[in-house]
């Protein structure tokens, strides 16, 4: 496992520590990538952090919501 930088539409969002500190039955950590963004296509880019020694991570899924419109 390692540290990975997340970008949305070429804008840095945050660095994710992909080590799972829990045990079986524990919840997996989640990260919010974008709120109040524009509707449409977005590019998510995940890159290994330059200080990371690990090379592995697992994406359990993405949730996309169009929000609530009146």
PDB file of N, CA and C in Angstrom:
ATOM      1  N   UNK A   1       0.844  -1.178   0.000  1.00  0.00           N
ATOM      2  CA  UNK A   1       0.000   0.000   0.000  1.00  0.00           C
ATOM      3  C   UNK A   1       0.888   1.240   0.000  1.00  0.00           C
ATOM      4  N   UNK A   2       0.310   2.377  -0.318  1.00  0.00           N
ATOM      5  CA  UNK A   2       1.108   3.583  -0.396  1.00  0.00           C
ATOM      6  C   UNK A   2       0.254   4.835  -0.316  1.00  0.00           C
ATOM      7  N   UNK A   3       0.828   5.959  -0.712  1.00  0.00           N
ATOM      8  CA  UNK A   3       0.156   7.251  -0.729  1.00  0.00           C
ATOM      9  C   UNK A   3      -0.056   7.661  -2.179  1.00  0.00           C
ATOM     10  N   UNK A   4      -1.267   8.114  -2.484  1.00  0.00           N
ATOM     11  CA  UNK A   4      -1.606   8.486  -3.852  1.00  0.00           C
ATOM     12  C   UNK A   4      -2.306   9.844  -3.857  1.00  0.00           C
ATOM     13  N   UNK A   5      -1.925  10.682  -4.810  1.00  0.00           N
ATOM     14  CA  UNK A   5      -2.520  12.015  -4.961  1.00  0.00           C
ATOM     15  C   UNK A   5      -3.701  11.927  -5.923  1.00  0.00           C
ATOM     16  N   UNK A   6      -4.794  12.587  -5.547  1.00  0.00           N
ATOM     17  CA  UNK A   6      -6.006  12.563  -6.350  1.00  0.00           C
ATOM     18  C   UNK A   6      -6.246  13.947  -6.949  1.00  0.00           C
ATOM     19  N   UNK A   7      -6.515  13.972  -8.243  1.00  0.00           N
ATOM     20  CA  UNK A   7      -6.818  15.199  -8.980  1.00  0.00           C
ATOM     21  C   UNK A   7      -8.165  15.036  -9.666  1.00  0.00           C
ATOM     22  N   UNK A   8      -8.970  16.074  -9.663  1.00  0.00           N
ATOM     23  CA  UNK A   8     -10.210  16.109 -10.435  1.00  0.00           C
ATOM     24  C   UNK A   8     -10.098  17.281 -11.390  1.00  0.00           C
ATOM     25  N   UNK A   9     -10.225  16.984 -12.666  1.00  0.00           N
ATOM     26  CA  UNK A   9     -10.085  18.008 -13.716  1.00  0.00           C
ATOM     27  C   UNK A   9      -8.773  18.786 -13.556  1.00  0.00           C
ATOM     28  N   UNK A  10      -7.692  18.056 -13.300  1.00  0.00           N
ATOM     29  CA  UNK A  10      -6.335  18.599 -13.142  1.00  0.00           C
ATOM     30  C   UNK A  10      -6.161  19.501 -11.925  1.00  0.00           C
ATOM     31  N   UNK A  11      -7.091  19.444 -10.982  1.00  0.00           N
ATOM     32  CA  UNK A  11      -6.978  20.213  -9.737  1.00  0.00           C
ATOM     33  C   UNK A  11      -6.714  19.240  -8.590  1.00  0.00           C
ATOM     34  N   UNK A  12      -5.634  19.471  -7.838  1.00  0.00           N
ATOM     35  CA  UNK A  12      -5.293  18.608  -6.714  1.00  0.00           C
ATOM     36  C   UNK A  12      -6.414  18.639  -5.680  1.00  0.00           C
ATOM     37  N   UNK A  13      -6.846  17.441  -5.224  1.00  0.00           N
ATOM     38  CA  UNK A  13      -7.894  17.345  -4.214  1.00  0.00           C
ATOM     39  C   UNK A  13      -7.292  16.991  -2.853  1.00  0.00           C
ATOM     40  N   UNK A  14      -6.586  15.875  -2.768  1.00  0.00           N
ATOM     41  CA  UNK A  14      -5.895  15.477  -1.542  1.00  0.00           C
ATOM     42  C   UNK A  14      -5.052  14.229  -1.784  1.00  0.00           C
ATOM     43  N   UNK A  15      -4.295  13.839  -0.773  1.00  0.00           N
ATOM     44  CA  UNK A  15      -3.484  12.630  -0.825  1.00  0.00           C
ATOM     45  C   UNK A  15      -4.158  11.561   0.015  1.00  0.00           C
ATOM     46  N   UNK A  16      -4.278  10.354  -0.547  1.00  0.00           N
ATOM     47  CA  UNK A  16      -4.931   9.240   0.127  1.00  0.00           C
ATOM     48  C   UNK A  16      -3.873   8.268   0.645  1.00  0.00           C
ATOM     49  N   UNK A  17      -4.006   7.889   1.922  1.00  0.00           N
ATOM     50  CA  UNK A  17      -3.194   6.837   2.508  1.00  0.00           C
ATOM     51  C   UNK A  17      -3.966   5.543   2.280  1.00  0.00           C
ATOM     52  N   UNK A  18      -3.463   4.640   1.448  1.00  0.00           N
ATOM     53  CA  UNK A  18      -4.227   3.454   1.062  1.00  0.00           C
ATOM     54  C   UNK A  18      -4.057   2.273   2.017  1.00  0.00           C
ATOM     55  N   UNK A  19      -3.299   2.458   3.096  1.00  0.00           N
ATOM     56  CA  UNK A  19      -3.189   1.373   4.068  1.00  0.00           C
ATOM     57  C   UNK A  19      -4.496   1.257   4.840  1.00  0.00           C
ATOM     58  N   UNK A  20      -5.025   0.039   4.962  1.00  0.00           N
ATOM     59  CA  UNK A  20      -6.270  -0.204   5.693  1.00  0.00           C
ATOM     60  C   UNK A  20      -5.933  -0.534   7.137  1.00  0.00           C
ATOM     61  N   UNK A  21      -6.235   0.370   8.046  1.00  0.00           N
ATOM     62  CA  UNK A  21      -5.873   0.222   9.451  1.00  0.00           C
ATOM     63  C   UNK A  21      -6.867  -0.628  10.232  1.00  0.00           C
ATOM     64  N   UNK A  22      -8.000  -0.949   9.616  1.00  0.00           N
ATOM     65  CA  UNK A  22      -9.031  -1.718  10.310  1.00  0.00           C
ATOM     66  C   UNK A  22      -8.769  -3.210  10.267  1.00  0.00           C
ATOM     67  N   UNK A  23      -9.790  -3.953  10.614  1.00  0.00           N
ATOM     68  CA  UNK A  23      -9.728  -5.409  10.538  1.00  0.00           C
ATOM     69  C   UNK A  23     -10.990  -5.873   9.823  1.00  0.00           C
ATOM     70  N   UNK A  24     -11.100  -7.146   9.571  1.00  0.00           N
ATOM     71  CA  UNK A  24     -12.295  -7.654   8.904  1.00  0.00           C
ATOM     72  C   UNK A  24     -13.527  -7.230   9.687  1.00  0.00           C
ATOM     73  N   UNK A  25     -14.504  -6.715   8.987  1.00  0.00           N
ATOM     74  CA  UNK A  25     -15.711  -6.202   9.629  1.00  0.00           C
ATOM     75  C   UNK A  25     -15.661  -4.703   9.849  1.00  0.00           C
ATOM     76  N   UNK A  26     -14.488  -4.096   9.742  1.00  0.00           N
ATOM     77  CA  UNK A  26     -14.376  -2.653   9.863  1.00  0.00           C
ATOM     78  C   UNK A  26     -14.811  -2.003   8.554  1.00  0.00           C
ATOM     79  N   UNK A  27     -15.171  -0.750   8.607  1.00  0.00           N
ATOM     80  CA  UNK A  27     -15.563  -0.042   7.383  1.00  0.00           C
ATOM     81  C   UNK A  27     -14.324   0.407   6.612  1.00  0.00           C
ATOM     82  N   UNK A  28     -14.483   0.483   5.327  1.00  0.00           N
ATOM     83  CA  UNK A  28     -13.408   1.026   4.488  1.00  0.00           C
ATOM     84  C   UNK A  28     -13.512   2.545   4.495  1.00  0.00           C
ATOM     85  N   UNK A  29     -12.390   3.223   4.456  1.00  0.00           N
ATOM     86  CA  UNK A  29     -12.362   4.680   4.434  1.00  0.00           C
ATOM     87  C   UNK A  29     -12.864   5.178   3.085  1.00  0.00           C
ATOM     88  N   UNK A  30     -13.523   6.315   3.067  1.00  0.00           N
ATOM     89  CA  UNK A  30     -13.971   6.908   1.810  1.00  0.00           C
ATOM     90  C   UNK A  30     -13.483   8.345   1.735  1.00  0.00           C
ATOM     91  N   UNK A  31     -13.391   8.858   0.530  1.00  0.00           N
ATOM     92  CA  UNK A  31     -12.972  10.239   0.318  1.00  0.00           C
ATOM     93  C   UNK A  31     -13.959  10.921  -0.613  1.00  0.00           C
ATOM     94  N   UNK A  32     -14.377  12.109  -0.240  1.00  0.00           N
ATOM     95  CA  UNK A  32     -15.229  12.936  -1.072  1.00  0.00           C
ATOM     96  C   UNK A  32     -14.342  13.681  -2.059  1.00  0.00           C
ATOM     97  N   UNK A  33     -14.594  13.504  -3.349  1.00  0.00           N
ATOM     98  CA  UNK A  33     -13.730  14.103  -4.358  1.00  0.00           C
ATOM     99  C   UNK A  33     -14.211  15.455  -4.847  1.00  0.00           C
ATOM    100  N   UNK A  34     -15.516  15.620  -4.993  1.00  0.00           N
ATOM    101  CA  UNK A  34     -16.020  16.857  -5.592  1.00  0.00           C
ATOM    102  C   UNK A  34     -17.421  17.144  -5.067  1.00  0.00           C
ATOM    103  N   UNK A  35     -17.641  18.347  -4.613  1.00  0.00           N
ATOM    104  CA  UNK A  35     -18.982  18.785  -4.234  1.00  0.00           C
ATOM    105  C   UNK A  35     -19.276  20.085  -4.963  1.00  0.00           C
ATOM    106  N   UNK A  36     -20.510  20.301  -5.264  1.00  0.00           N
ATOM    107  CA  UNK A  36     -20.948  21.525  -5.933  1.00  0.00           C
ATOM    108  C   UNK A  36     -20.200  21.776  -7.233  1.00  0.00           C
ATOM    109  N   UNK A  37     -19.832  20.699  -7.905  1.00  0.00           N
ATOM    110  CA  UNK A  37     -19.150  20.831  -9.193  1.00  0.00           C
ATOM    111  C   UNK A  37     -20.158  21.034 -10.306  1.00  0.00           C
ATOM    112  N   UNK A  38     -19.670  21.326 -11.459  1.00  0.00           N
ATOM    113  CA  UNK A  38     -20.554  21.498 -12.603  1.00  0.00           C
ATOM    114  C   UNK A  38     -20.989  20.126 -13.114  1.00  0.00           C
ATOM    115  N   UNK A  39     -22.210  20.060 -13.599  1.00  0.00           N
ATOM    116  CA  UNK A  39     -22.734  18.838 -14.177  1.00  0.00           C
ATOM    117  C   UNK A  39     -22.026  18.562 -15.489  1.00  0.00           C
ATOM    118  N   UNK A  40     -21.682  17.312 -15.721  1.00  0.00           N
ATOM    119  CA  UNK A  40     -21.022  16.940 -16.960  1.00  0.00           C
ATOM    120  C   UNK A  40     -19.901  15.959 -16.711  1.00  0.00           C
ATOM    121  N   UNK A  41     -19.032  15.819 -17.672  1.00  0.00           N
ATOM    122  CA  UNK A  41     -17.914  14.890 -17.577  1.00  0.00           C
ATOM    123  C   UNK A  41     -16.776  15.509 -16.764  1.00  0.00           C
ATOM    124  N   UNK A  42     -16.176  14.682 -15.916  1.00  0.00           N
ATOM    125  CA  UNK A  42     -15.028  15.089 -15.119  1.00  0.00           C
ATOM    126  C   UNK A  42     -13.951  14.023 -15.246  1.00  0.00           C
ATOM    127  N   UNK A  43     -12.708  14.417 -15.095  1.00  0.00           N
ATOM    128  CA  UNK A  43     -11.592  13.486 -15.150  1.00  0.00           C
ATOM    129  C   UNK A  43     -10.996  13.333 -13.764  1.00  0.00           C
ATOM    130  N   UNK A  44     -10.935  12.088 -13.283  1.00  0.00           N
ATOM    131  CA  UNK A  44     -10.303  11.774 -12.000  1.00  0.00           C
ATOM    132  C   UNK A  44      -8.972  11.113 -12.317  1.00  0.00           C
ATOM    133  N   UNK A  45      -7.905  11.674 -11.764  1.00  0.00           N
ATOM    134  CA  UNK A  45      -6.564  11.133 -11.994  1.00  0.00           C
ATOM    135  C   UNK A  45      -5.954  10.794 -10.642  1.00  0.00           C
ATOM    136  N   UNK A  46      -5.433   9.565 -10.516  1.00  0.00           N
ATOM    137  CA  UNK A  46      -4.813   9.104  -9.282  1.00  0.00           C
ATOM    138  C   UNK A  46      -3.358   8.789  -9.596  1.00  0.00           C
ATOM    139  N   UNK A  47      -2.454   9.465  -8.905  1.00  0.00           N
ATOM    140  CA  UNK A  47      -1.027   9.305  -9.174  1.00  0.00           C
ATOM    141  C   UNK A  47      -0.291   8.969  -7.882  1.00  0.00           C
ATOM    142  N   UNK A  48       0.723   8.129  -7.996  1.00  0.00           N
ATOM    143  CA  UNK A  48       1.531   7.788  -6.834  1.00  0.00           C
ATOM    144  C   UNK A  48       2.233   9.041  -6.321  1.00  0.00           C
ATOM    145  N   UNK A  49       2.144   9.257  -5.017  1.00  0.00           N
ATOM    146  CA  UNK A  49       2.819  10.379  -4.385  1.00  0.00           C
ATOM    147  C   UNK A  49       4.329  10.170  -4.471  1.00  0.00           C
ATOM    148  N   UNK A  50       5.079  11.231  -4.736  1.00  0.00           N
ATOM    149  CA  UNK A  50       6.526  11.110  -4.929  1.00  0.00           C
ATOM    150  C   UNK A  50       7.246  10.573  -3.687  1.00  0.00           C
ATOM    151  N   UNK A  51       6.650  10.709  -2.506  1.00  0.00           N
ATOM    152  CA  UNK A  51       7.267  10.240  -1.269  1.00  0.00           C
ATOM    153  C   UNK A  51       6.808   8.836  -0.879  1.00  0.00           C
ATOM    154  N   UNK A  52       5.931   8.235  -1.683  1.00  0.00           N
ATOM    155  CA  UNK A  52       5.374   6.928  -1.354  1.00  0.00           C
ATOM    156  C   UNK A  52       6.330   5.811  -1.719  1.00  0.00           C
ATOM    157  N   UNK A  53       6.388   4.810  -0.859  1.00  0.00           N
ATOM    158  CA  UNK A  53       7.172   3.617  -1.158  1.00  0.00           C
ATOM    159  C   UNK A  53       6.268   2.487  -1.640  1.00  0.00           C
ATOM    160  N   UNK A  54       4.988   2.550  -1.337  1.00  0.00           N
ATOM    161  CA  UNK A  54       4.048   1.512  -1.751  1.00  0.00           C
ATOM    162  C   UNK A  54       3.563   1.733  -3.170  1.00  0.00           C
ATOM    163  N   UNK A  55       3.102   0.670  -3.798  1.00  0.00           N
ATOM    164  CA  UNK A  55       2.662   0.736  -5.188  1.00  0.00           C
ATOM    165  C   UNK A  55       1.246   0.217  -5.415  1.00  0.00           C
ATOM    166  N   UNK A  56       0.504  -0.089  -4.371  1.00  0.00           N
ATOM    167  CA  UNK A  56      -0.756  -0.785  -4.544  1.00  0.00           C
ATOM    168  C   UNK A  56      -1.893  -0.050  -3.841  1.00  0.00           C
ATOM    169  N   UNK A  57      -3.045  -0.022  -4.504  1.00  0.00           N
ATOM    170  CA  UNK A  57      -4.264   0.457  -3.867  1.00  0.00           C
ATOM    171  C   UNK A  57      -5.449  -0.210  -4.536  1.00  0.00           C
ATOM    172  N   UNK A  58      -6.572  -0.218  -3.867  1.00  0.00           N
ATOM    173  CA  UNK A  58      -7.782  -0.839  -4.396  1.00  0.00           C
ATOM    174  C   UNK A  58      -8.914   0.175  -4.325  1.00  0.00           C
ATOM    175  N   UNK A  59      -9.604   0.358  -5.434  1.00  0.00           N
ATOM    176  CA  UNK A  59     -10.790   1.219  -5.465  1.00  0.00           C
ATOM    177  C   UNK A  59     -12.001   0.313  -5.313  1.00  0.00           C
ATOM    178  N   UNK A  60     -12.753   0.521  -4.245  1.00  0.00           N
ATOM    179  CA  UNK A  60     -13.945  -0.289  -4.025  1.00  0.00           C
ATOM    180  C   UNK A  60     -15.117   0.207  -4.859  1.00  0.00           C
ATOM    181  N   UNK A  61     -15.096   1.479  -5.227  1.00  0.00           N
ATOM    182  CA  UNK A  61     -16.173   1.997  -6.059  1.00  0.00           C
ATOM    183  C   UNK A  61     -16.219   3.512  -6.046  1.00  0.00           C
ATOM    184  N   UNK A  62     -16.983   4.046  -6.973  1.00  0.00           N
ATOM    185  CA  UNK A  62     -17.254   5.475  -7.049  1.00  0.00           C
ATOM    186  C   UNK A  62     -18.763   5.668  -6.937  1.00  0.00           C
ATOM    187  N   UNK A  63     -19.176   6.686  -6.243  1.00  0.00           N
ATOM    188  CA  UNK A  63     -20.584   7.051  -6.188  1.00  0.00           C
ATOM    189  C   UNK A  63     -20.735   8.413  -6.851  1.00  0.00           C
ATOM    190  N   UNK A  64     -21.668   8.485  -7.776  1.00  0.00           N
ATOM    191  CA  UNK A  64     -21.923   9.732  -8.482  1.00  0.00           C
ATOM    192  C   UNK A  64     -23.366  10.116  -8.248  1.00  0.00           C
ATOM    193  N   UNK A  65     -23.576  11.366  -7.860  1.00  0.00           N
ATOM    194  CA  UNK A  65     -24.924  11.844  -7.605  1.00  0.00           C
ATOM    195  C   UNK A  65     -25.122  13.154  -8.364  1.00  0.00           C
ATOM    196  N   UNK A  66     -26.261  13.283  -9.000  1.00  0.00           N
ATOM    197  CA  UNK A  66     -26.528  14.512  -9.747  1.00  0.00           C
ATOM    198  C   UNK A  66     -27.112  15.590  -8.853  1.00  0.00           C
ATOM    199  N   UNK A  67     -27.351  15.268  -7.605  1.00  0.00           N
ATOM    200  CA  UNK A  67     -27.865  16.274  -6.686  1.00  0.00           C
ATOM    201  C   UNK A  67     -29.368  16.422  -6.786  1.00  0.00           C
ATOM    202  N   UNK A  68     -29.846  17.451  -6.206  1.00  0.00           N
ATOM    203  CA  UNK A  68     -31.282  17.707  -6.158  1.00  0.00           C
ATOM    204  C   UNK A  68     -31.570  19.030  -6.845  1.00  0.00           C
ATOM    205  N   UNK A  69     -32.384  19.013  -7.844  1.00  0.00           N
ATOM    206  CA  UNK A  69     -32.717  20.221  -8.580  1.00  0.00           C
ATOM    207  C   UNK A  69     -34.196  20.509  -8.470  1.00  0.00           C
ATOM    208  N   UNK A  70     -34.552  21.780  -8.400  1.00  0.00           N
ATOM    209  CA  UNK A  70     -35.966  22.193  -8.328  1.00  0.00           C
ATOM    210  C   UNK A  70     -36.496  22.489  -9.707  1.00  0.00           C
TER     211      UNK A  70
END
